[in-house]
Each structure stands twice: as C-alpha cells, then as structure tokens.
Amino acid sequence: MADEDETKEYRWESGYEKTWEAIKEDDDGLLESNVADLVARAKRKRAALKATGAIQLGMMRHLFVVVDASACMFLQDLKPTRFLCVLKLLEVFVHEFFDLNPISQLGILTTKMKRSEQITVLAGNQKKHIEALQQLKDLSCEGEPSLQNSLERAMNGLKNMPAHSSREILVLFGSLTTCDPGDIQKTIKALKDNNIRVSIIGLAAEVRICREIAKKTGGTYNVLIDDHHLKELILSQVQPPAVAGSLEASLVKMGFPGGTPSVNDGTSDSSADHAPAYCLCHIDSETSSLMGPNGYNCPQCGSRYCELPVECKQCGLTLVSAPHLARSYHHLFPIKPFMERAQVPDTTHCFACAKLFLEAETNVYECENCHQIVCLDCDLFIRETLHTCPGCASDPVTAQMKTN
Amino acid sequence: MLELKRALDAKGHCLLEMPSGTGKTTTLLSLIVAYMKAHPLDLTKLVYCSRTVPEIEKVMEELRKLMNYYEKEMGMEQNILGLALSSRKNLCIHPSVSKEREGKVVDGRCYSLTASFVRARHAADDATPICEFYEGFDAHGKEFPLPPGVYNLDDLKEYGQMKRWCPYFLARHTITHANIVVYSYHYLLDPKIAEVVSKEISKTSVVVFDEAHNIDNVCIDSMSVKITKRLLDKCSNSITILETTISNMKENDSKRLEKEYKRLVEGLRDATIARETDMALVNPVLPSEILEEAVPGTIRTAEHFVAFLKRVVEYIKTRLRVQHVVQESPAGFLRDIHTKVCIDRKPLRFTAERLASLIRTLEISDLTDFSPLVTVSHFATLVSTYTKGFTIIIEPFEDRAPTVSNPILYFSCLDSSIAIKPVFNRFQTVVITSGTLSPLDMYPKILDFHPVIMTSFTMTLARPCILPMIVSKGNDQVAMSSRYETREDTAVIRNYGNLLVEVAAAVPDGIVCFFTSYLYLETIVSSWYDQGIIDQLQRHKLLFIETQDAAETSLALINYIKACDNGRGAVLLSVARGKVSEGIDFDHHLGRAVLMFGIPYVYTQSRILRARLEYLRDQFQIRENDFLTFDAMRHAAQCLGRCMRGKTDYGIMVLADKRFSRADKRSKLPKWIQEHLKDTNCNLSTEECVQICKRWLRQMAQPFSREDQLGISLLTLEQLQSEEMQKKIQQRAQGVSF
C-alpha cells in the first residue's frame, strides 16, 4: 500500500501468513481447527434460529448484489484476489439463489472510484447474471467505494417493485472506508421507509457504519474469517428472510408452461407447442439456432424458452414449473431442530449414515418425532439439503400422518 | 470488592487499579453503601472525588441506579442522601449571573450579591441588589434538610428553582449531613477551597479518588504559584485601589477600621467564623498554631499592611529583573527579602489572611480584579510557611524564545504529599483508584502514605478484546524510536509514517495517534508532508490534528467523530499529556486503534522537573530514571486506555518505540494490558504488526452475544454460588494481593 505501484504484488512481497496459527490445540491437546468449529456452531445456531416459530417468509425476493470494486479488492488475503474470490462465490450464490428462490429476481451493481455502476438489471434469468459476473473478472479495481451511491442506486431500482415482494440489498464490502457525496443517514432513513433490507458482508474488519445500516434496515452484518467462512456467509443469504412488518397478501399471476413432448400432461397437446422455434433466451446471441421441439412455451403469449424459471420477455409473466414451487415450499415448513443430547451407550451408530459413534464425539442429535439419533454431519445435511428427516420418512406411521 | 472490604475493615487507605469499563464506580458505590448500611456508626459518609463534571454526572447516574435497585429489592424508601457539588458556574440559577461564561466572573458576581456586608447594606438600603435565591435559602433552607434521594447538578437546580433557594449554597450546606457527596478533587485537595467546603466532613468518612493517576500532579499544582511580570503590574494597580479605598474609608467611617484592628489583635480564629459566603479569599493551609496567634503588629493597621504589600510586590519585581536563571530555596528567599527590604518571616505568613480580612472590611464586592494580588499573598504565605519541599525558580525568558524577555517566578511545590497529607490524616479510609496506576508501589512513596491494600485487578474477558503490540522496527529493519538522537532521522520518521499508513489501511473507523510533544508532532507532520505520507494517509482516512488551542481542538474532535460515524474513517494526531489524552474517551468505533509514537517522557530540561527529581531522590530515595520512566509509562498507559471503555469494546494498542520492549518499561504497564501483551508481539516490524491486526480484527468482528460471555465474564446467580466458581474467586483473590 505504501508503494506507488501496488497493482502487482509478488508472493514474497505480500504479508506473512502464519497458517499454523489458525490451528489451535484444545484443552485435551487435540488439534482442532477453530474455524471449522466456529462454522459448525454458527450453522447449528442458524438452523435453530430459523426453525423457531412460524414466521412469514418473503418468497418473492428482489435482491440487488453490490460488489465492492475499489482498490482494496486487489489484496490477496483471499485467493487469488479478494475480487476474484468474491466473483467466484457469487456465481455459486446466483445459482443457488435461483435454485431455492425460483420466483425471485436479482440484479448486480459494482462500486468503485466513488461511483456506482449497474452491471445487470433486476431479472430472473440466472444465465445472464453469471455471464455478467464472468465478464467482471477483467475489471480493474481502483479508487474508493461509495456506499451511499450504490445504496441509492439500488434503492431506485427496488422502489417500484410490488409491495408483496421482499426488497433486499446485499453488499460485499472490502473497503474500510466509504466516500460519500452526502449524509448517509438520510439514505439509511430512506431505505427504511422503503422497507428495504440491507445485509452487508465485510471482507476485512467491522466497520461501524455498515453495522448501523444493517441494524437499522433489519439486515445482517457479518465479517469473514477466511474464504470458507465467506462462502458460508454468502450462501446464508440464499435463504429467504423473514418478512419485516406485515406485507399485504396478494395474488401473483404465474404461468406454468408445459410443452415438452415427454411430459404429456394434457395442457399443451396442440401441435404448435412442439413446432421448432427460436428460444427467446438465446435469440440475441450469435450462436442461436433453431431449437427442436423441446422447450417451454409461455401459456400467455406462446414464446419459447429453453429453461425455467424465467420471466417471459414478451408478456412479463413469471414462468415456473410446479417442482420449483414445491422446492420453495420447504422454507415455509422447516423441519424441527433436532435436540442435542449427550451420547448414551446404547446408540452405537448414526441412523442416517450408519457411522459408528466414536468415544470422542460427545454430542448426538435426536429427532423429536421419530426419536432417531443422527450425527452432527447428518444433522446439518438433513437441515441444509434434504429438508426431511430420514427417520420420519422411513417410518410408515409418521410418513402416513404427514401426507394426511 | 474483597480488597475494598478489607481496607474498610482495617480503616486504612487503599490503592486499586481497575481497568476502565469494568464497573469500577458501581463496585465502589455498592460496597460502600452496603457498608454504610451495615455499620452506620463506623462509616458515615462517602466522599467521591472525580475529575470533570461529566464524570461527576456519570457517578450520580450509577448511584441513582443503585438506589433504585435497593428500593426495588427492599421495597421501601432508602434513607440515603446523595449529592453532587460543583462550582457556582454550574449551579447558579440567578437569571443574569448564570449567563456568565467564565467561572471567575460568576464567582465574583455571586460574591457581590451574597457577601454579608452587601446583604447588610441591602437591609439598610433597598437599592443594593442581592440574590433572591440566596435570601430564600438563608431564610428557610437551613432549617429544612434536603429530603433523601439522589441529586445530580440538574436535580439540584430544579429543586432550587422550585423552592426559590440557591442550589449552590443549598448543596454546600447539605454536604455536612449528606451520606454521599460527589465532587471534584479540588474541593478536597486544594487547601484554599478545602478549608471552606470540606472542613466539616467527619472523620469517619471514606474518600474515593477516581481517575487518580495524576493525583500527585494535582497536589503539586494546588500548592504551586506562578508569578509573571503582568501579574505584578496588576498587583500594583490593585494596591493603589486599596490605598484610595482605605483613605476614603478613613474619612467616612474610621470606626470600622478600628474594629478590624481590634479583631486582629484578638486573633484570627474568630475572624473567620461564620463567614461562609466570603470564601473566595481563604488562606492556604496554615499550621493551626499560627491561627491561634494574633496577627503581628506591623501589619495590623490597614495603611501599614498596604505599604507592606507594596514592598513585597516591589521586591518581587526587582527579583524578576534578572538576566540569568536563579534557583533558590524558600529559606534563601526569606533571608534575601529580610536583608533587602527588611521584611520578617512572621508578617509574611499572615499576608493571605490579612488581605482577606482587609478586603472584607473594605467591602469590596468585585473580587475579580484582586485575584493577582491574592496570588501574591498566597505566595508570600506559602513561602514563609514551608521551608521544605518547595523551590523558587526565576527564569528571565522562556526556553523556546531565549531572546524575548518574559520573566517568570515559579514557586513550585516539589512534594506532592504536602497537599494530600491532611486528607490521609483526617479520613479513616482513602481509596485511590484508576484504570492506570501501575506501577503501584510508586504512589505510596510519592504521596507518603501507607496503604493497607494495594492491588491491580485484571479483566476477566470472554474474548481477547485488547491487542497490545510493540513495534520496534520498520519494514527496512531500521529501529523506531523517539530517542533524542534519532528524532530528526528521516528513516525513523518515514517508518513511523509507513506504520501509520499501513495501520490506517487495515483498521476501520477511528485511529488515535499520540506523540510525545507538540513540537515533535509538528516536525513529524511537516516531514510527512514532504515525504508524501500525508497524501497516502488521506486516501484511507481523513486527518485531524490536536493543537494547543482548545477551541480548534474541540472543532477537530467534532469533525473526527463525524467522520467516524459516517464511515469515512479518521485519524487523530494528538499529544500525550494533552487534552485528548486525559479527558476524552474513544469508545467503540471512535478508537479502534491507538498508536503511541515514542515514549512520552516529560521535558527533562525543565528546571522545575529537575528540582523535583532531585528532591524525590533526596527525600524518598527514588532514582531520577525510575520516576521519569514511571511518569512516562503512566501517561502511555493512559493514552492506550483511551480506546478501551467496556467489555464489548475492542481496540488495538500499538507502542511504536524500540524502548518499550525493555523489561523496565514493559513491567510498568498496567497489569490488564501486560496480561495481553504476549512475548511474540513485543518486537514486531510494521508488516508483522499489520498482519496480526488484520487477523485479530476479523476475529473481533464475529458476532458477540451475551450468551458467550455468560459463565466467563458474566455470572448468573446460580453460577456465582456454585462451588467451583467460589473456589476460582478465592484463587484469584489470593493471586492478586501482594
């Protein structure tokens, strides 16, 4: 930083990293990565938090991701650089986001040189976002970021979104300073008035204004420890947040396109649906070619799409398929958290993965319904990925009850 | 608490070092109040001395909370009266007087409205203005004591408004029967004020000096006098006024002067009785036997006394007309004044008292003009009373500007124990406490008392929330030090600059830097400017500089806070021993890091300091170096402690000087800092320091909830009562006492 040409830093010029210091001995003299411990604890905490009480979740989300592209993003404390690491993780995030929130929309902004730039507009097409993110990799990071400018810009984009959707901003902030044209407190107030929630992930250290913004707008503020932790933090934003205040309940018009010949569900058996047509997602690109009969047709205007979910370019209808909605459904009914209990001698193995419990493992987890015992890894897996308890599912009585 | 209880039981004095933000005030208050309740005969009063008005207010808040808790738990009104006392300036509710800004003016105007002769004149002639609030208080207030409760300054004012009583005199009057009194050090230490305000506090009191790391300097300041040429010129003016008033009075009302003369023959004791409002002019600590004596004949009549004063002033004037530095003992001064102008020691001793009496007799109500003369009279009294522990230094010019003639006479107290001695002797328990008192054994020596308990407490923390580091070299391996020899070295200055820039890039929000002196700060900043370091710094944070001008500094501070709040981040360059280092807290984001550039030694060439060092060596067997290091380290610790104001707070402390890593310096840091200063962090280069900072800041930024602290630094009732914890507490208690 003190050098004039700081753009390229050789490996031996960068700071020492005492990688061995991350590993600490616990009380018994056993080596245990405290980072992993922290992550696991946070996971359980979050899972426990999520499952408490029936909360209304914002299923339809409009989210702006603001990426800091200031000079400090070239630092190499995340490999290869902060910026590239963040972009890489964002790709994963975009993918996961649309996977879990099929009826939501996302936009990307960057901030550098005291200004803010729009990379993609709010849209439901994940491909476009991922492409844009890949192009961003060549962007040079310079100058200072401006929180206020980027928040204002995102706010302008979100302001006109329907009231039943949840409006969110996610800021990935590497800098420790922000260069603002005016009073940021006013912006915070405006954000609050517009019911926009701002979550911030800091890449270096706790900055007070970020904490304040997050606190006032009802978002979260976290600072990473290392790249694994950053991934955790980014991916934790995938889960839809609880709705702040009471939103009006309203009906949303959606299209369920049929059209693939293999699925003969009776709604789309007219021959026009199967006629070869240009796919609207790729019509702009040079390599677009006439598609075969496979694809999804908008039930309103008949445009052809090769992937769902998508917002119809012609008529603006949100196109989803039934499994997408079903996937969002588990947010509404999360499984109850498993009880943590001391290991008793008669349970020798995990019910889910059949792993034998070791002496060292002191805690196991029990499902409240079926009283099966699982290990920590399975507990997390069930909670994060499976969303259903194998014990309950395999028990004919409880499974029966659930379907009823 | 355990230690404090022991001290109370033993009726002895104690010295406690507790880190700030750990509930020092609450602990002290709750234990002492409980003790007062349990043993109402042994302990009647708590006198809590703090430094500034905001601190006094904070103490009152704590006390109020405690009382509310008592009420809730015991379910009845508590019979305890807590009271804050401050100067007239802060308490006056008189419509026009309270508008005045300067404390001295308020005092003077108040005096002119409430002095006994003014009121007597008012009785005869309605046109003489008096203060209606004081009249109200005098008529009714004395019979009805303040109802029990907790009164801070605003409450007192409100109560005064309601009853139309003067809150200041109400508070002064109430001190005698209040259970808890909170006021500034000076009311107890400064003999001029203590005589009036704190005289009637009973022996069975506990006195607490909070933030007392500078107590020896306060003691010394309260006993020292500084006389300049301008002051003497003003004195001559006031003497002329005195003369004319006396001659006027002689024509009109010679009886009064006669009466005064008689009174003086009878002795001073009676003269001072029941004159509580005439407090502005009281004598410094006179040994009581002097008070018993009658005023010597030579200065009994007013004219003689004025002539006497004139001689004294003229004599000092001639003394100031020197071309070289003179240092002499009070005894030498007395001999000289005797041979030159034939003034004995005895009348000199009575100067202050005699002047006070004269001013009262002459019914001069505007006291502000006479303060120079009062200073000189104090000097005369002090110089003739004490032959030991003081020195007189006359400097014809300042060290910085040797060509400009600006003669100053310093009458400097060398022995801090003189002022505090009456306090230690009078009260059964004196508690001296602060966040930074290390090394503890120095205080009993320089204050000359024997504490029964001397303890340094550490913090029990759920996470390592301070990160002290000693950075000894720059990236180019050049040692960093503010040593005199390397001060001007550009390599050192550049390394300091680089350190600051890199830390500024890694640390969020506010950073406070302390330099050893204003001079050093200025030279460093100007060479940083030449080296382009300032530009680099401003890319990360805004830069603010403390100056000697108070208004400028407070403006800089306001903007500094603004910059931190807005997320722009800021760096404040200030000076150890300056205003910033003493009174201002940089909690949470306002001070995420403190950098100490160099060791803040005092200016060792100063003659006053040299004289004091010599005295300390001869009288208390304290080596010069020991005292200097002690003084430097307590200021360094004080600066470092600025960033740490509670358990949820966290901050980096960087000591940027090679010399800090030596054992004699390190061991003088407070225990709670030493505890976190690992050996591995003691000899770092700039980049190592920045790496450690970055990692630590990430750790600290992780969510920190109440549950995490539970069982470590916060205990529930069950946990506290559990056997294991009891054992731990026992162990700790034994571990810390020595």
PDB file of C-alpha atoms in Angstrom, chain B residues 56-238:
ATOM      1  CA  ILE B  56     -19.405  13.504  38.253  1.00  0.00           C
ATOM      2  CA  GLU B  57     -22.666  13.156  36.377  1.00  0.00           C
ATOM      3  CA  LYS B  58     -21.792   9.594  35.455  1.00  0.00           C
ATOM      4  CA  VAL B  59     -21.181   8.713  39.070  1.00  0.00           C
ATOM      5  CA  MET B  60     -24.541  10.202  40.027  1.00  0.00           C
ATOM      6  CA  GLU B  61     -26.247   8.097  37.366  1.00  0.00           C
ATOM      7  CA  GLU B  62     -24.669   4.957  38.769  1.00  0.00           C
ATOM      8  CA  LEU B  63     -25.724   5.933  42.241  1.00  0.00           C
ATOM      9  CA  ARG B  64     -29.274   6.512  41.116  1.00  0.00           C
ATOM     10  CA  LYS B  65     -29.386   3.069  39.547  1.00  0.00           C
ATOM     11  CA  LEU B  66     -28.081   1.552  42.737  1.00  0.00           C
ATOM     12  CA  MET B  67     -30.685   3.336  44.824  1.00  0.00           C
ATOM     13  CA  ASN B  68     -33.470   2.253  42.508  1.00  0.00           C
ATOM     14  CA  TYR B  69     -32.269  -1.281  42.847  1.00  0.00           C
ATOM     15  CA  TYR B  70     -32.242  -1.012  46.615  1.00  0.00           C
ATOM     16  CA  GLU B  71     -35.740   0.328  46.557  1.00  0.00           C
ATOM     17  CA  LYS B  72     -36.950  -2.457  44.340  1.00  0.00           C
ATOM     18  CA  GLU B  73     -35.334  -5.169  46.395  1.00  0.00           C
ATOM     19  CA  MET B  74     -36.057  -3.840  49.834  1.00  0.00           C
ATOM     20  CA  GLY B  75     -39.374  -2.376  48.911  1.00  0.00           C
ATOM     21  CA  MET B  76     -39.015   0.862  50.797  1.00  0.00           C
ATOM     22  CA  GLU B  77     -37.654   4.333  50.511  1.00  0.00           C
ATOM     23  CA  GLN B  78     -33.964   4.489  51.222  1.00  0.00           C
ATOM     24  CA  ASN B  79     -32.722   6.898  53.753  1.00  0.00           C
ATOM     25  CA  ILE B  80     -29.676   7.943  51.837  1.00  0.00           C
ATOM     26  CA  LEU B  81     -28.884  11.355  50.505  1.00  0.00           C
ATOM     27  CA  GLY B  82     -26.546  11.579  47.557  1.00  0.00           C
ATOM     28  CA  LEU B  83     -25.385  14.894  46.261  1.00  0.00           C
ATOM     29  CA  ALA B  84     -23.189  16.348  43.568  1.00  0.00           C
ATOM     30  CA  LEU B  85     -21.380  19.602  44.111  1.00  0.00           C
ATOM     31  CA  SER B  86     -19.781  21.764  41.521  1.00  0.00           C
ATOM     32  CA  SER B  87     -18.776  25.359  41.122  1.00  0.00           C
ATOM     33  CA  ARG B  88     -21.171  28.280  41.141  1.00  0.00           C
ATOM     34  CA  LYS B  89     -20.846  28.396  37.397  1.00  0.00           C
ATOM     35  CA  ASN B  90     -22.534  25.039  37.038  1.00  0.00           C
ATOM     36  CA  LEU B  91     -25.116  25.517  39.737  1.00  0.00           C
ATOM     37  CA  CYS B  92     -26.179  29.146  39.557  1.00  0.00           C
ATOM     38  CA  ILE B  93     -29.820  29.804  38.738  1.00  0.00           C
ATOM     39  CA  HIS B  94     -29.742  33.552  39.128  1.00  0.00           C
ATOM     40  CA  PRO B  95     -31.220  34.899  35.890  1.00  0.00           C
ATOM     41  CA  SER B  96     -28.354  37.181  34.921  1.00  0.00           C
ATOM     42  CA  VAL B  97     -25.405  35.751  36.788  1.00  0.00           C
ATOM     43  CA  SER B  98     -25.893  32.278  35.366  1.00  0.00           C
ATOM     44  CA  LYS B  99     -25.482  33.701  31.856  1.00  0.00           C
ATOM     45  CA  GLU B 100     -21.818  34.429  32.518  1.00  0.00           C
ATOM     46  CA  ARG B 101     -19.417  32.057  30.865  1.00  0.00           C
ATOM     47  CA  GLU B 102     -16.301  32.323  32.963  1.00  0.00           C
ATOM     48  CA  GLY B 103     -16.193  30.683  36.336  1.00  0.00           C
ATOM     49  CA  LYS B 104     -14.305  33.504  37.978  1.00  0.00           C
ATOM     50  CA  VAL B 105     -16.791  36.114  36.825  1.00  0.00           C
ATOM     51  CA  VAL B 106     -19.688  34.070  38.156  1.00  0.00           C
ATOM     52  CA  ASP B 107     -17.925  33.676  41.480  1.00  0.00           C
ATOM     53  CA  GLY B 108     -17.217  37.390  41.626  1.00  0.00           C
ATOM     54  CA  ARG B 109     -20.755  38.430  40.775  1.00  0.00           C
ATOM     55  CA  CYS B 110     -22.221  35.914  43.157  1.00  0.00           C
ATOM     56  CA  TYR B 111     -19.978  37.241  45.861  1.00  0.00           C
ATOM     57  CA  SER B 112     -21.071  40.775  45.126  1.00  0.00           C
ATOM     58  CA  LEU B 113     -24.682  39.717  45.618  1.00  0.00           C
ATOM     59  CA  THR B 114     -24.364  37.461  48.618  1.00  0.00           C
ATOM     60  CA  ALA B 115     -21.484  38.730  50.761  1.00  0.00           C
ATOM     61  CA  SER B 116     -22.580  39.521  54.273  1.00  0.00           C
ATOM     62  CA  PHE B 117     -21.864  43.232  54.095  1.00  0.00           C
ATOM     63  CA  VAL B 118     -23.777  43.555  50.845  1.00  0.00           C
ATOM     64  CA  ARG B 119     -26.746  41.979  52.495  1.00  0.00           C
ATOM     65  CA  ALA B 120     -26.325  44.208  55.480  1.00  0.00           C
ATOM     66  CA  ARG B 121     -26.276  47.187  53.197  1.00  0.00           C
ATOM     67  CA  HIS B 122     -29.367  45.896  51.485  1.00  0.00           C
ATOM     68  CA  ALA B 123     -31.158  45.789  54.778  1.00  0.00           C
ATOM     69  CA  ALA B 124     -30.481  49.477  55.129  1.00  0.00           C
ATOM     70  CA  ASP B 125     -30.952  50.437  51.546  1.00  0.00           C
ATOM     71  CA  ASP B 126     -33.261  48.568  49.196  1.00  0.00           C
ATOM     72  CA  ALA B 127     -31.446  49.726  46.080  1.00  0.00           C
ATOM     73  CA  THR B 128     -28.474  47.451  46.668  1.00  0.00           C
ATOM     74  CA  PRO B 129     -29.022  44.358  44.570  1.00  0.00           C
ATOM     75  CA  ILE B 130     -28.942  40.991  46.223  1.00  0.00           C
ATOM     76  CA  CYS B 131     -29.646  37.476  45.068  1.00  0.00           C
ATOM     77  CA  GLU B 132     -33.191  36.454  45.865  1.00  0.00           C
ATOM     78  CA  PHE B 133     -32.291  32.766  45.719  1.00  0.00           C
ATOM     79  CA  TYR B 134     -29.650  33.129  48.349  1.00  0.00           C
ATOM     80  CA  GLU B 135     -32.035  35.094  50.513  1.00  0.00           C
ATOM     81  CA  GLY B 136     -34.618  32.368  50.123  1.00  0.00           C
ATOM     82  CA  PHE B 137     -32.117  29.751  51.119  1.00  0.00           C
ATOM     83  CA  ASP B 138     -30.859  31.758  54.047  1.00  0.00           C
ATOM     84  CA  ALA B 139     -34.360  32.374  55.330  1.00  0.00           C
ATOM     85  CA  HIS B 140     -35.741  28.837  55.092  1.00  0.00           C
ATOM     86  CA  GLY B 141     -33.302  26.403  53.604  1.00  0.00           C
ATOM     87  CA  LYS B 142     -31.137  25.911  56.616  1.00  0.00           C
ATOM     88  CA  GLU B 143     -33.866  24.510  58.777  1.00  0.00           C
ATOM     89  CA  PHE B 144     -35.248  22.056  56.265  1.00  0.00           C
ATOM     90  CA  PRO B 145     -32.764  19.492  55.119  1.00  0.00           C
ATOM     91  CA  LEU B 146     -32.938  18.089  51.618  1.00  0.00           C
ATOM     92  CA  PRO B 147     -35.187  15.007  51.503  1.00  0.00           C
ATOM     93  CA  PRO B 148     -33.285  11.752  50.941  1.00  0.00           C
ATOM     94  CA  GLY B 149     -32.588  10.827  47.363  1.00  0.00           C
ATOM     95  CA  VAL B 150     -30.029  11.276  44.675  1.00  0.00           C
ATOM     96  CA  TYR B 151     -29.412  14.727  43.318  1.00  0.00           C
ATOM     97  CA  ASN B 152     -27.198  15.499  40.396  1.00  0.00           C
ATOM     98  CA  LEU B 153     -26.461  19.024  39.300  1.00  0.00           C
ATOM     99  CA  ASP B 154     -29.621  19.396  37.245  1.00  0.00           C
ATOM    100  CA  ASP B 155     -31.789  17.992  40.005  1.00  0.00           C
ATOM    101  CA  LEU B 156     -30.308  20.476  42.415  1.00  0.00           C
ATOM    102  CA  LYS B 157     -31.051  23.325  40.055  1.00  0.00           C
ATOM    103  CA  GLU B 158     -34.595  22.130  39.579  1.00  0.00           C
ATOM    104  CA  TYR B 159     -35.108  21.784  43.292  1.00  0.00           C
ATOM    105  CA  GLY B 160     -33.649  25.239  43.752  1.00  0.00           C
ATOM    106  CA  GLN B 161     -35.993  26.715  41.163  1.00  0.00           C
ATOM    107  CA  MET B 162     -38.950  25.071  42.794  1.00  0.00           C
ATOM    108  CA  LYS B 163     -38.174  26.304  46.265  1.00  0.00           C
ATOM    109  CA  ARG B 164     -36.521  29.530  45.114  1.00  0.00           C
ATOM    110  CA  TRP B 165     -33.390  28.559  47.016  1.00  0.00           C
ATOM    111  CA  CYS B 166     -29.861  28.901  45.775  1.00  0.00           C
ATOM    112  CA  PRO B 167     -28.744  25.401  44.741  1.00  0.00           C
ATOM    113  CA  TYR B 168     -25.084  26.150  45.279  1.00  0.00           C
ATOM    114  CA  PHE B 169     -25.388  27.156  48.879  1.00  0.00           C
ATOM    115  CA  LEU B 170     -28.008  24.520  49.444  1.00  0.00           C
ATOM    116  CA  ALA B 171     -25.530  21.898  48.248  1.00  0.00           C
ATOM    117  CA  ARG B 172     -22.750  23.389  50.296  1.00  0.00           C
ATOM    118  CA  HIS B 173     -24.918  23.357  53.354  1.00  0.00           C
ATOM    119  CA  THR B 174     -26.170  19.850  52.712  1.00  0.00           C
ATOM    120  CA  ILE B 175     -22.676  18.401  52.453  1.00  0.00           C
ATOM    121  CA  THR B 176     -22.474  18.282  56.202  1.00  0.00           C
ATOM    122  CA  HIS B 177     -25.301  15.798  56.539  1.00  0.00           C
ATOM    123  CA  ALA B 178     -25.415  14.100  53.134  1.00  0.00           C
ATOM    124  CA  ASN B 179     -24.397  10.462  53.042  1.00  0.00           C
ATOM    125  CA  ILE B 180     -22.746  10.560  49.687  1.00  0.00           C
ATOM    126  CA  VAL B 181     -21.022  13.580  48.251  1.00  0.00           C
ATOM    127  CA  VAL B 182     -19.630  13.637  44.745  1.00  0.00           C
ATOM    128  CA  TYR B 183     -17.392  16.491  43.713  1.00  0.00           C
ATOM    129  CA  SER B 184     -14.145  17.468  42.110  1.00  0.00           C
ATOM    130  CA  TYR B 185     -10.692  16.746  43.522  1.00  0.00           C
ATOM    131  CA  HIS B 186     -10.006  20.364  44.170  1.00  0.00           C
ATOM    132  CA  TYR B 187     -12.622  20.656  46.849  1.00  0.00           C
ATOM    133  CA  LEU B 188     -10.563  18.311  48.910  1.00  0.00           C
ATOM    134  CA  LEU B 189      -7.006  18.773  47.744  1.00  0.00           C
ATOM    135  CA  ASP B 190      -6.720  22.452  47.062  1.00  0.00           C
ATOM    136  CA  PRO B 191      -6.173  23.859  50.541  1.00  0.00           C
ATOM    137  CA  LYS B 192      -7.703  27.184  49.579  1.00  0.00           C
ATOM    138  CA  ILE B 193     -11.026  25.645  48.760  1.00  0.00           C
ATOM    139  CA  ALA B 194     -10.930  22.644  51.025  1.00  0.00           C
ATOM    140  CA  GLU B 195     -10.772  24.866  54.052  1.00  0.00           C
ATOM    141  CA  VAL B 196     -14.215  26.187  53.303  1.00  0.00           C
ATOM    142  CA  VAL B 197     -16.023  23.387  51.580  1.00  0.00           C
ATOM    143  CA  SER B 198     -14.766  20.233  53.149  1.00  0.00           C
ATOM    144  CA  LYS B 199     -13.876  21.369  56.610  1.00  0.00           C
ATOM    145  CA  GLU B 200     -16.848  19.882  58.311  1.00  0.00           C
ATOM    146  CA  ILE B 201     -16.748  16.425  56.830  1.00  0.00           C
ATOM    147  CA  SER B 202     -16.464  13.986  59.659  1.00  0.00           C
ATOM    148  CA  LYS B 203     -13.531  11.728  60.281  1.00  0.00           C
ATOM    149  CA  THR B 204     -15.463   8.533  59.734  1.00  0.00           C
ATOM    150  CA  SER B 205     -15.754   9.079  56.023  1.00  0.00           C
ATOM    151  CA  VAL B 206     -14.490   7.178  53.070  1.00  0.00           C
ATOM    152  CA  VAL B 207     -12.806   9.278  50.447  1.00  0.00           C
ATOM    153  CA  VAL B 208     -12.554   7.903  46.941  1.00  0.00           C
ATOM    154  CA  PHE B 209     -10.300   9.489  44.374  1.00  0.00           C
ATOM    155  CA  ASP B 210     -11.363   8.251  40.977  1.00  0.00           C
ATOM    156  CA  GLU B 211      -9.176   8.568  37.872  1.00  0.00           C
ATOM    157  CA  ALA B 212      -6.405   9.345  40.288  1.00  0.00           C
ATOM    158  CA  HIS B 213      -3.376   8.511  38.161  1.00  0.00           C
ATOM    159  CA  ASN B 214      -2.398  12.168  38.132  1.00  0.00           C
ATOM    160  CA  ILE B 215      -3.133  12.842  41.739  1.00  0.00           C
ATOM    161  CA  ASP B 216       0.417  13.837  42.580  1.00  0.00           C
ATOM    162  CA  ASN B 217       0.381  16.490  39.885  1.00  0.00           C
ATOM    163  CA  VAL B 218      -2.934  17.833  41.124  1.00  0.00           C
ATOM    164  CA  CYS B 219      -1.470  18.067  44.615  1.00  0.00           C
ATOM    165  CA  ILE B 220       1.568  19.880  43.361  1.00  0.00           C
ATOM    166  CA  ASP B 221      -0.409  22.257  41.194  1.00  0.00           C
ATOM    167  CA  SER B 222      -2.657  23.210  44.038  1.00  0.00           C
ATOM    168  CA  MET B 223       0.343  24.282  46.104  1.00  0.00           C
ATOM    169  CA  SER B 224       2.384  25.965  43.393  1.00  0.00           C
ATOM    170  CA  VAL B 225       2.333  29.602  42.410  1.00  0.00           C
ATOM    171  CA  LYS B 226       3.460  31.199  39.194  1.00  0.00           C
ATOM    172  CA  ILE B 227       4.100  34.926  39.094  1.00  0.00           C
ATOM    173  CA  THR B 228       4.679  36.833  35.894  1.00  0.00           C
ATOM    174  CA  LYS B 229       5.508  40.427  35.232  1.00  0.00           C
ATOM    175  CA  ARG B 230       1.997  41.250  34.083  1.00  0.00           C
ATOM    176  CA  LEU B 231       0.567  39.813  37.232  1.00  0.00           C
ATOM    177  CA  LEU B 232       2.779  42.059  39.294  1.00  0.00           C
ATOM    178  CA  ASP B 233       1.740  45.113  37.303  1.00  0.00           C
ATOM    179  CA  LYS B 234      -1.865  44.284  38.012  1.00  0.00           C
ATOM    180  CA  CYS B 235      -0.964  43.887  41.663  1.00  0.00           C
ATOM    181  CA  SER B 236       0.374  47.405  41.790  1.00  0.00           C
ATOM    182  CA  ASN B 237      -2.905  48.628  40.344  1.00  0.00           C
ATOM    183  CA  SER B 238      -4.974  46.828  42.899  1.00  0.00           C
TER     184      SER B 238
END
